[in-house]
Every structure is written in structure tokens, then in C-alpha cells.
mmCIF file with all atom_site columns, C-alpha atoms in Angstrom:
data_model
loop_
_atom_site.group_PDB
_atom_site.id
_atom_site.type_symbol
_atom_site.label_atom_id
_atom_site.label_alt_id
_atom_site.label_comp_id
_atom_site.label_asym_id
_atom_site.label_entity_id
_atom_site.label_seq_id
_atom_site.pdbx_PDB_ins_code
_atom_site.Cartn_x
_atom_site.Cartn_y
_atom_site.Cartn_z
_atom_site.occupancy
_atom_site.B_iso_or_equiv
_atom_site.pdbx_formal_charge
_atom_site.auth_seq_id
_atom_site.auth_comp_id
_atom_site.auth_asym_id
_atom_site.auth_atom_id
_atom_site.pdbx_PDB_model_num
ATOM 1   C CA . UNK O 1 1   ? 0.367   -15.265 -23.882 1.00 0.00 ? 113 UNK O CA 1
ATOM 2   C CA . UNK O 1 2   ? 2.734   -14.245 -26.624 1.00 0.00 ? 114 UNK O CA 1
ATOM 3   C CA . UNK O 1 3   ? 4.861   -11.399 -26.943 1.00 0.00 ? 115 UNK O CA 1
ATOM 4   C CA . UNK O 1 4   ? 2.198   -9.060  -29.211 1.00 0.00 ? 116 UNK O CA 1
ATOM 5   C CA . UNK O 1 5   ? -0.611  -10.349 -26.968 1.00 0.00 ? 117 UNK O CA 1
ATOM 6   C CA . UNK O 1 6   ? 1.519   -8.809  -23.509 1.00 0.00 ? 118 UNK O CA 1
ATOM 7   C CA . UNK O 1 7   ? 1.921   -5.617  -25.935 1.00 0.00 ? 119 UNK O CA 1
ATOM 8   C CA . UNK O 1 8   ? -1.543  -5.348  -26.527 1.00 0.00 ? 120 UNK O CA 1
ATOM 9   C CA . UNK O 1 9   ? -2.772  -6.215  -22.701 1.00 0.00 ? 121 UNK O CA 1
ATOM 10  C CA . UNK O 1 10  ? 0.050   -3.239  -21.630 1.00 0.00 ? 122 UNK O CA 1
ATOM 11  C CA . UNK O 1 11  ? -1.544  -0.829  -24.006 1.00 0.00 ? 123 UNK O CA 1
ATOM 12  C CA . UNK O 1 12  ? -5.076  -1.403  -22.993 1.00 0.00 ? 124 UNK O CA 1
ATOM 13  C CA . UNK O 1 13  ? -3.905  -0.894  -19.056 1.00 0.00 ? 125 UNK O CA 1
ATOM 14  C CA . UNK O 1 14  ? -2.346  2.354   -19.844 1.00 0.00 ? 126 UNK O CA 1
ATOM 15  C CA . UNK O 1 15  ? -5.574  3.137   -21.720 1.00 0.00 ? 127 UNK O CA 1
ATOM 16  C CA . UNK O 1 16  ? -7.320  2.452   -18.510 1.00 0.00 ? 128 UNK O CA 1
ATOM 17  C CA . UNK O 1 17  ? -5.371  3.960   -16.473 1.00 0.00 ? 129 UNK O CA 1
ATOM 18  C CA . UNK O 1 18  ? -5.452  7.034   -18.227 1.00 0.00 ? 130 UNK O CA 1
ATOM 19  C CA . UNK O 1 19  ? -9.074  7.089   -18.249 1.00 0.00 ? 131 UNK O CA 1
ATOM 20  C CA . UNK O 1 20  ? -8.735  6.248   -14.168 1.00 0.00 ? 132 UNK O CA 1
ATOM 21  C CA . UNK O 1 21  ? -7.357  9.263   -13.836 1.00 0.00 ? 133 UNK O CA 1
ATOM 22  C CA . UNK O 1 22  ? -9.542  11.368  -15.425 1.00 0.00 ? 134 UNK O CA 1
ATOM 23  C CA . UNK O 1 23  ? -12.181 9.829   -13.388 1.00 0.00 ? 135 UNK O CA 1
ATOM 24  C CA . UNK O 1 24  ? -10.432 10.929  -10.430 1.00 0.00 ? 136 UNK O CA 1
ATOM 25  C CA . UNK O 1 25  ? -10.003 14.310  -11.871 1.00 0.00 ? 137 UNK O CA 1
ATOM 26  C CA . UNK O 1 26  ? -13.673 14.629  -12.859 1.00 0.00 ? 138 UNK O CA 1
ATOM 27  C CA . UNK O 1 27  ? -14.547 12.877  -8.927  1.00 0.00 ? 139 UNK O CA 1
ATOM 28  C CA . UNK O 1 28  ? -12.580 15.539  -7.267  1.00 0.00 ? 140 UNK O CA 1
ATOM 29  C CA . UNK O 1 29  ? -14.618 18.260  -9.589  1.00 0.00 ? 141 UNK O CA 1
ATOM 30  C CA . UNK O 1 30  ? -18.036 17.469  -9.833  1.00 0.00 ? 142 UNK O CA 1
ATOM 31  C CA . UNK O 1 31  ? -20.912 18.728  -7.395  1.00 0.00 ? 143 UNK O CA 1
ATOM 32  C CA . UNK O 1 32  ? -24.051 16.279  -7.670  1.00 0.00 ? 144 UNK O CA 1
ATOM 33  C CA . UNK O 1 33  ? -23.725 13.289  -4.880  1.00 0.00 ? 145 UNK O CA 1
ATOM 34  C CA . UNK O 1 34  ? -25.570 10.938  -7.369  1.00 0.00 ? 146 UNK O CA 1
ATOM 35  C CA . UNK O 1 35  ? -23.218 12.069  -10.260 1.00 0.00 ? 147 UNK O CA 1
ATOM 36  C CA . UNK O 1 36  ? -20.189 11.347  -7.717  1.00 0.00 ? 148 UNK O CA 1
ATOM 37  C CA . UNK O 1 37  ? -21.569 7.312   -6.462  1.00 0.00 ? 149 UNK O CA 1
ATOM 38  C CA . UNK O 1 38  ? -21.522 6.939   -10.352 1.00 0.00 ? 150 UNK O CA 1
ATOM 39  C CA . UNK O 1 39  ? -18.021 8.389   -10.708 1.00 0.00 ? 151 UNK O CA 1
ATOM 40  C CA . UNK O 1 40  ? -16.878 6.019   -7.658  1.00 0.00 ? 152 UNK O CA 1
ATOM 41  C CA . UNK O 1 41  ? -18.242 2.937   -9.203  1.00 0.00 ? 153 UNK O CA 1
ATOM 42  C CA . UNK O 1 42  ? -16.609 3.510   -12.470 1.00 0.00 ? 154 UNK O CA 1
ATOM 43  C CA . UNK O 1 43  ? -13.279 4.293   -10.747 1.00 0.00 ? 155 UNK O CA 1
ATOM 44  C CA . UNK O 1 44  ? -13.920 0.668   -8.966  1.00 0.00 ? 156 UNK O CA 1
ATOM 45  C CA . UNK O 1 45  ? -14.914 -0.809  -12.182 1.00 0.00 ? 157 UNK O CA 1
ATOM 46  C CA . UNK O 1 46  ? -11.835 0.651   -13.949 1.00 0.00 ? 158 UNK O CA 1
ATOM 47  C CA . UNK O 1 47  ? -9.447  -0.478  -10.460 1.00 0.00 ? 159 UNK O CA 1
ATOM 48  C CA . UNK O 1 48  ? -10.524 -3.947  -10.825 1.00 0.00 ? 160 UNK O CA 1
ATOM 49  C CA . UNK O 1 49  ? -10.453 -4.212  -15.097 1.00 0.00 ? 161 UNK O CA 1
ATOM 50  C CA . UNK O 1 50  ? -7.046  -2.858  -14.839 1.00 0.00 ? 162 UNK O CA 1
ATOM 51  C CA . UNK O 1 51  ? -5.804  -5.245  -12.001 1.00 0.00 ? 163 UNK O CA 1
ATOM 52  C CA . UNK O 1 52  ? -7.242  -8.126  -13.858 1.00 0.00 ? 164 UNK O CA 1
ATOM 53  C CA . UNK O 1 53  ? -5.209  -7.030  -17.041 1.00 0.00 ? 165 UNK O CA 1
ATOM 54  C CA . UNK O 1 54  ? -2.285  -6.427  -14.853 1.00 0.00 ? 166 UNK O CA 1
ATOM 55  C CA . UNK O 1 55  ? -2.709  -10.156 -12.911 1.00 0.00 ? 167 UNK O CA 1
ATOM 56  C CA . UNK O 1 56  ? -3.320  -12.207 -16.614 1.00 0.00 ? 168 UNK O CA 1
ATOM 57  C CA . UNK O 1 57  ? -0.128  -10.736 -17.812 1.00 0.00 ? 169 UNK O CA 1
ATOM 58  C CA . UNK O 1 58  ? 1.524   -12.044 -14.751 1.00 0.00 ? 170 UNK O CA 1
ATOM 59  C CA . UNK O 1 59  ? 0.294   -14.794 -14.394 1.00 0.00 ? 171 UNK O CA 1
ATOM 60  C CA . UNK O 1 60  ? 1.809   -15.454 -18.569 1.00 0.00 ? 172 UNK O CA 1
ATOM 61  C CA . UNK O 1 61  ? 5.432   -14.009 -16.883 1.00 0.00 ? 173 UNK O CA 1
ATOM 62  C CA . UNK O 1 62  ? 5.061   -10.492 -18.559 1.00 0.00 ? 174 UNK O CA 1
ATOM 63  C CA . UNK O 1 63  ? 5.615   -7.152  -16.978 1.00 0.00 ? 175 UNK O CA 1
ATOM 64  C CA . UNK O 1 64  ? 2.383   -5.275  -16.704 1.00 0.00 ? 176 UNK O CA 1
ATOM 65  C CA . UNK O 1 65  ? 2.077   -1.512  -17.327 1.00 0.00 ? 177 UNK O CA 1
ATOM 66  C CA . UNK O 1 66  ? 2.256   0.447   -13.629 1.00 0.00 ? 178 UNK O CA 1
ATOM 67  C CA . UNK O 1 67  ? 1.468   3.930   -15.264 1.00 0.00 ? 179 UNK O CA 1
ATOM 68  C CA . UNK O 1 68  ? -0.779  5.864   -18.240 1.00 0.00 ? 180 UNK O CA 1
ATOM 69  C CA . UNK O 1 69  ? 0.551   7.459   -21.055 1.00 0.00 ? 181 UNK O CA 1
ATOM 70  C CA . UNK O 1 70  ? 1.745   11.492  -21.151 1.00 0.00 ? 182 UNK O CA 1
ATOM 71  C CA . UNK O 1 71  ? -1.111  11.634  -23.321 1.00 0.00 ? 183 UNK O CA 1
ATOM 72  C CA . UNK O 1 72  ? -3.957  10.581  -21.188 1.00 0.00 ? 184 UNK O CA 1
ATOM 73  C CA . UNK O 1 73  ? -1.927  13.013  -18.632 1.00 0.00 ? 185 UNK O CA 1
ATOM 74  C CA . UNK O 1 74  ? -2.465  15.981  -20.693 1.00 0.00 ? 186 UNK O CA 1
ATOM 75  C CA . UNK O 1 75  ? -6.578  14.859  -22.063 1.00 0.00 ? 187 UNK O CA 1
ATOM 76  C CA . UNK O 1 76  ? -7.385  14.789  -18.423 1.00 0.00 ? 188 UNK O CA 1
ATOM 77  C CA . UNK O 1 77  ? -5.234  18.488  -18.053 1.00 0.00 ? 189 UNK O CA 1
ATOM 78  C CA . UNK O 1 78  ? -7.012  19.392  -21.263 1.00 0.00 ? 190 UNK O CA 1
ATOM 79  C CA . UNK O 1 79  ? -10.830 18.545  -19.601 1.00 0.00 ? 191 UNK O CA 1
ATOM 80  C CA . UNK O 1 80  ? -10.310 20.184  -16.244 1.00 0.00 ? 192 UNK O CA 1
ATOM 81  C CA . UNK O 1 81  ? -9.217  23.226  -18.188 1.00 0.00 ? 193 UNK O CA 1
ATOM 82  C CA . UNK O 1 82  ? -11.554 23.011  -20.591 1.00 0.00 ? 194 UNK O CA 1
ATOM 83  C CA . UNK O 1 83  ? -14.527 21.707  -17.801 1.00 0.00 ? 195 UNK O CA 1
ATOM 84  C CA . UNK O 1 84  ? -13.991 24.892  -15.736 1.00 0.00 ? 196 UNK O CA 1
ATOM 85  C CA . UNK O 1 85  ? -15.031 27.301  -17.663 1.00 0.00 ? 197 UNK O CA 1
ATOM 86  C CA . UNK O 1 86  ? -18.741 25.350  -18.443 1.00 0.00 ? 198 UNK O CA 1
ATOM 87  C CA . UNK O 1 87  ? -21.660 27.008  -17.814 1.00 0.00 ? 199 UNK O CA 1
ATOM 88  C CA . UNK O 1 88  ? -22.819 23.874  -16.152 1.00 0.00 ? 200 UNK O CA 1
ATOM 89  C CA . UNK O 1 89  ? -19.600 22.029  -15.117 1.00 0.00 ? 201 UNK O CA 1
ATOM 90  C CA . UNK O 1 90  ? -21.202 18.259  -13.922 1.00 0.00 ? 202 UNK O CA 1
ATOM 91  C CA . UNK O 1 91  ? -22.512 18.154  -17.575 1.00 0.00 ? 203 UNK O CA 1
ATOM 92  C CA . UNK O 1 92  ? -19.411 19.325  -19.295 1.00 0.00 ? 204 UNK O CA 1
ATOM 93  C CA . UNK O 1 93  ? -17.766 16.422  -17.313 1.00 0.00 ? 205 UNK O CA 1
ATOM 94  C CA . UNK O 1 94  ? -20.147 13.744  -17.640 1.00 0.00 ? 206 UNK O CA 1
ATOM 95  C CA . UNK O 1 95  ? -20.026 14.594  -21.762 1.00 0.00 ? 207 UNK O CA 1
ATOM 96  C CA . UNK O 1 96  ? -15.745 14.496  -21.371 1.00 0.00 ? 208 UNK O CA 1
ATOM 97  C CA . UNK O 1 97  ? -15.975 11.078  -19.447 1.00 0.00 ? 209 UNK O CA 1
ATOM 98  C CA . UNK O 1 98  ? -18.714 9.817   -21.720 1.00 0.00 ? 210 UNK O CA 1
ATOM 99  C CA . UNK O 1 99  ? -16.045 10.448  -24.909 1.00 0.00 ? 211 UNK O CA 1
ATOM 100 C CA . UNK O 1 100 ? -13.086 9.045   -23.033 1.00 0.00 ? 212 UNK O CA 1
ATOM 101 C CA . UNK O 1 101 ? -15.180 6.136   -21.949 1.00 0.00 ? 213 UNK O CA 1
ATOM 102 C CA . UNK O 1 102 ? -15.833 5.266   -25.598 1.00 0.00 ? 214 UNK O CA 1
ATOM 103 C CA . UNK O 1 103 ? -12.602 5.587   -26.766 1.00 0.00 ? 215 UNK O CA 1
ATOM 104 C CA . UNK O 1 104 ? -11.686 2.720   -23.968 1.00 0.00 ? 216 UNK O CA 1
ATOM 105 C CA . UNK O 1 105 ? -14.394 0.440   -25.144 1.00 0.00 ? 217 UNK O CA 1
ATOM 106 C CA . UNK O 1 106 ? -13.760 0.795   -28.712 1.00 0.00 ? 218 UNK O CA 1
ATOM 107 C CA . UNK O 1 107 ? -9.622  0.134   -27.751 1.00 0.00 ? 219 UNK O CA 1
ATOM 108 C CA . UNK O 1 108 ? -10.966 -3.156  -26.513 1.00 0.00 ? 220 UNK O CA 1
ATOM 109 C CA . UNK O 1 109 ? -13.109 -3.978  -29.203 1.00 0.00 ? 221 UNK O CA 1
ATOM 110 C CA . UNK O 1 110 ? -10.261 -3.904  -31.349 1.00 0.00 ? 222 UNK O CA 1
ATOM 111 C CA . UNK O 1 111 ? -8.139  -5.361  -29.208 1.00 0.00 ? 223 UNK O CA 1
ATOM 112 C CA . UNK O 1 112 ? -10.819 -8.572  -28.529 1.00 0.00 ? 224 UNK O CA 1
ATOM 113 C CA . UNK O 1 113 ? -10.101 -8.947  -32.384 1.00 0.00 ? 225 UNK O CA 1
ATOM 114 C CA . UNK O 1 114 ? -7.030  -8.743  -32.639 1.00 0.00 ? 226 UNK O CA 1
ATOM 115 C CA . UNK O 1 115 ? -6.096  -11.674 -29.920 1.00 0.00 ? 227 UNK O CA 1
ATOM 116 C CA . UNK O 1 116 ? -6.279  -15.164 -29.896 1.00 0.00 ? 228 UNK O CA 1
ATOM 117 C CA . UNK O 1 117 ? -9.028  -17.048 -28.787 1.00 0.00 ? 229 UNK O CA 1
ATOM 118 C CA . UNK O 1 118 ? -7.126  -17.523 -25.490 1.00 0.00 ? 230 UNK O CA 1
ATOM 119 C CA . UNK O 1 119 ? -6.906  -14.387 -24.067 1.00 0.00 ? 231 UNK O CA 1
ATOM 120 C CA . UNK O 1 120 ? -10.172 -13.228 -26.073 1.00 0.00 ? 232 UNK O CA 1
ATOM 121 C CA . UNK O 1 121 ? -12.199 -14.671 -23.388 1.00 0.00 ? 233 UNK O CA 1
ATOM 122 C CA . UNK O 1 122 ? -10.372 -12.025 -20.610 1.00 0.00 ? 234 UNK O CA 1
ATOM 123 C CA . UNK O 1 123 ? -10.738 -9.513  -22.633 1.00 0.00 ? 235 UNK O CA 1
ATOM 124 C CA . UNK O 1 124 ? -14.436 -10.287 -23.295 1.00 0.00 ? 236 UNK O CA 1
ATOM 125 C CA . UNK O 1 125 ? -15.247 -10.192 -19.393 1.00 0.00 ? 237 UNK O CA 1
ATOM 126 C CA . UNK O 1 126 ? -13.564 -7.139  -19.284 1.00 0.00 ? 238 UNK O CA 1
ATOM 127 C CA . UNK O 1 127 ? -15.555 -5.790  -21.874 1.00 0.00 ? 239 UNK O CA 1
ATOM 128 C CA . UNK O 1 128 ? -19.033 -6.506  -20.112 1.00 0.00 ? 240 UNK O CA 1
ATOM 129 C CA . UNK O 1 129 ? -17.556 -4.498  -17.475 1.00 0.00 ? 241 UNK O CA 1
ATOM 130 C CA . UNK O 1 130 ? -17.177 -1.256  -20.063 1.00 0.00 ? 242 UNK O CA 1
ATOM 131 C CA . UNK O 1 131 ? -20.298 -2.092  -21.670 1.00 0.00 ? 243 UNK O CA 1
ATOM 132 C CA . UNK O 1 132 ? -22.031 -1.419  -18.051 1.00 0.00 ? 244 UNK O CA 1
ATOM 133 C CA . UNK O 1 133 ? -20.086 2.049   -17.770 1.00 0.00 ? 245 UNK O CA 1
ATOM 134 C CA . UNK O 1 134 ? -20.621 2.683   -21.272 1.00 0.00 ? 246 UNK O CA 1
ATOM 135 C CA . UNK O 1 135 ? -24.624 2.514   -20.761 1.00 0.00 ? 247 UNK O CA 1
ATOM 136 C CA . UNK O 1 136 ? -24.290 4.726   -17.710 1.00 0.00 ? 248 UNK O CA 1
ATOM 137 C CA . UNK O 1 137 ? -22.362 7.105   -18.853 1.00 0.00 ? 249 UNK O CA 1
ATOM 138 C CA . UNK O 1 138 ? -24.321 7.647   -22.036 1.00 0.00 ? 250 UNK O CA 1
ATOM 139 C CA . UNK O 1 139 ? -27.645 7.791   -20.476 1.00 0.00 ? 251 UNK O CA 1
ATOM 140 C CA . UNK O 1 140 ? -26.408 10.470  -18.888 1.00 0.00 ? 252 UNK O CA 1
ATOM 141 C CA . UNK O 1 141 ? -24.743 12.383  -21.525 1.00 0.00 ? 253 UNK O CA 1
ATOM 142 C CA . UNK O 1 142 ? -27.822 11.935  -23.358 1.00 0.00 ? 254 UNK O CA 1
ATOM 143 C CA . UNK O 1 143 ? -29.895 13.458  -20.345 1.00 0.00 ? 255 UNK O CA 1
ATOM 144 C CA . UNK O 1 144 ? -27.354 16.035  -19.854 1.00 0.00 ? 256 UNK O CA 1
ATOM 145 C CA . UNK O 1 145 ? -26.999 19.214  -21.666 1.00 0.00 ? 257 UNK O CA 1
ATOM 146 C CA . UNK O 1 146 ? -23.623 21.994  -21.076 1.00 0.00 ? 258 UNK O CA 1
#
């Protein structure tokens, strides 16, 4: 793995961990039991995609990103402020996560491009993984009004 490819593996983990943690946030927040089995999936989904980023850097001698970015710190600050004041707060979050989510997936779209063919196959596993969330998430968004 070169040098730009460890960059670019680093910058999706901190993407995912930010969005971890506003998964957590939203977890903690959110009322519906069905609504919280999906939240725990995606935070198991988002474990494992980041561990597996974390491991293939490794495994190439890098140093893998341990934390998320002041950034995703403040968005997930940003939606429990914004999520508490919601007339109906499990919507407000699902239609938060369902943004954040998309942002993630389209960071590894580009990133799948960007690579060489040898870590694009990684990165493409991982993506079937956010396609799955992505599907979930925006069926409910779509089903979901604030």
C-alpha cells in the first residue's frame, strides 16, 4: 500500500469513526426498540468496516487512525442539539444519520476511485457493507417524517 493509499485508508477511518459516534449519540437518544436493533447493527457494521480499514493498513506497516476528526465531534454535538428540540425526535435522528450515512458512502466511492486496483477490492467489500446501511437507513428516512 503506498504512502497516498495509507492517507486515504486513515481518512476514510476517521470518517467512520466519526459517523460511529454519532451512531452512539443517536443510540443513546432514540426511543423505538426496532429503531435502536437498527442503530446497533449499524454501529457493528461501522466497528467491523473500521477494524478492517485499521487491520489492511497494518498489515501494509502503516499507522492506522485511532480517533475521528474535531469535525465529526462537533456534527454529532450539532445533531443532538439540533435533534432535541424535534417535534418527533426518532425521525429527526433517523433523517441526521441517513445524511451522515451518505456522506460516508459517497467518501468511499471516491475513494474506491481514487486507489489502485489493489486495495480497490477492500474498499469494495467495505462498500457492500455501506450500501446495506445505506438502504436501511433511507427506507426509513423515506418512511419517516419530523
Amino acid at each position: 500500500m503506498s504512502h497516498l493509499d495509507q492517507t486515504l485508508f486513515n481518512a476514510l477511518i476517521r470518517r467512520g469513526i466519526d459517523d460511529r459516534g454519532l451512531h452512539r449519540r443517536a443510540l443513546e437518544r432514540v426511543r423505538d426498540p426496532a429503531l435502536q436493533i437498527l442503530l446497533f447493527e449499524n454501529l457493528e457494521t461501522l466497528d467491523s468496516l473500521i477494524g478492517d480499514l485499521q487491520a489492511q493498513v497494518r498489515a501494509d506497516g502503516g499507522t492506522p487512525a485511532e480517533r475521528g476528526t474535531l469535525a465529526g465531534s462537533l456534527r454529532t454535538l450539532a445533531a443532538d442539539v439540533s435533534t432535541r428540540f424535534a417535534g418527533h425526535r426518532d425521525a429527526a435522528w433517523v433523517q441526521c444519520l441517513a445524511r451522515h450515512e451518505c456522506g460516508l458512502l459517497h467518501s468511499f466511492e471516491r475513494r474506491v476511485q481514487r486507489t489502485g486496483r489493489r486495495t480497490e477490492a477492500g474498499l469494495n467489500r467495505q462498500l457492500d457493507r455501506l450500501y446495506g446501511m445505506h438502504r436501511d437507513m433511507h427506507c426509513l428516512a423515506g418512511t419517516t417524517h419530523g
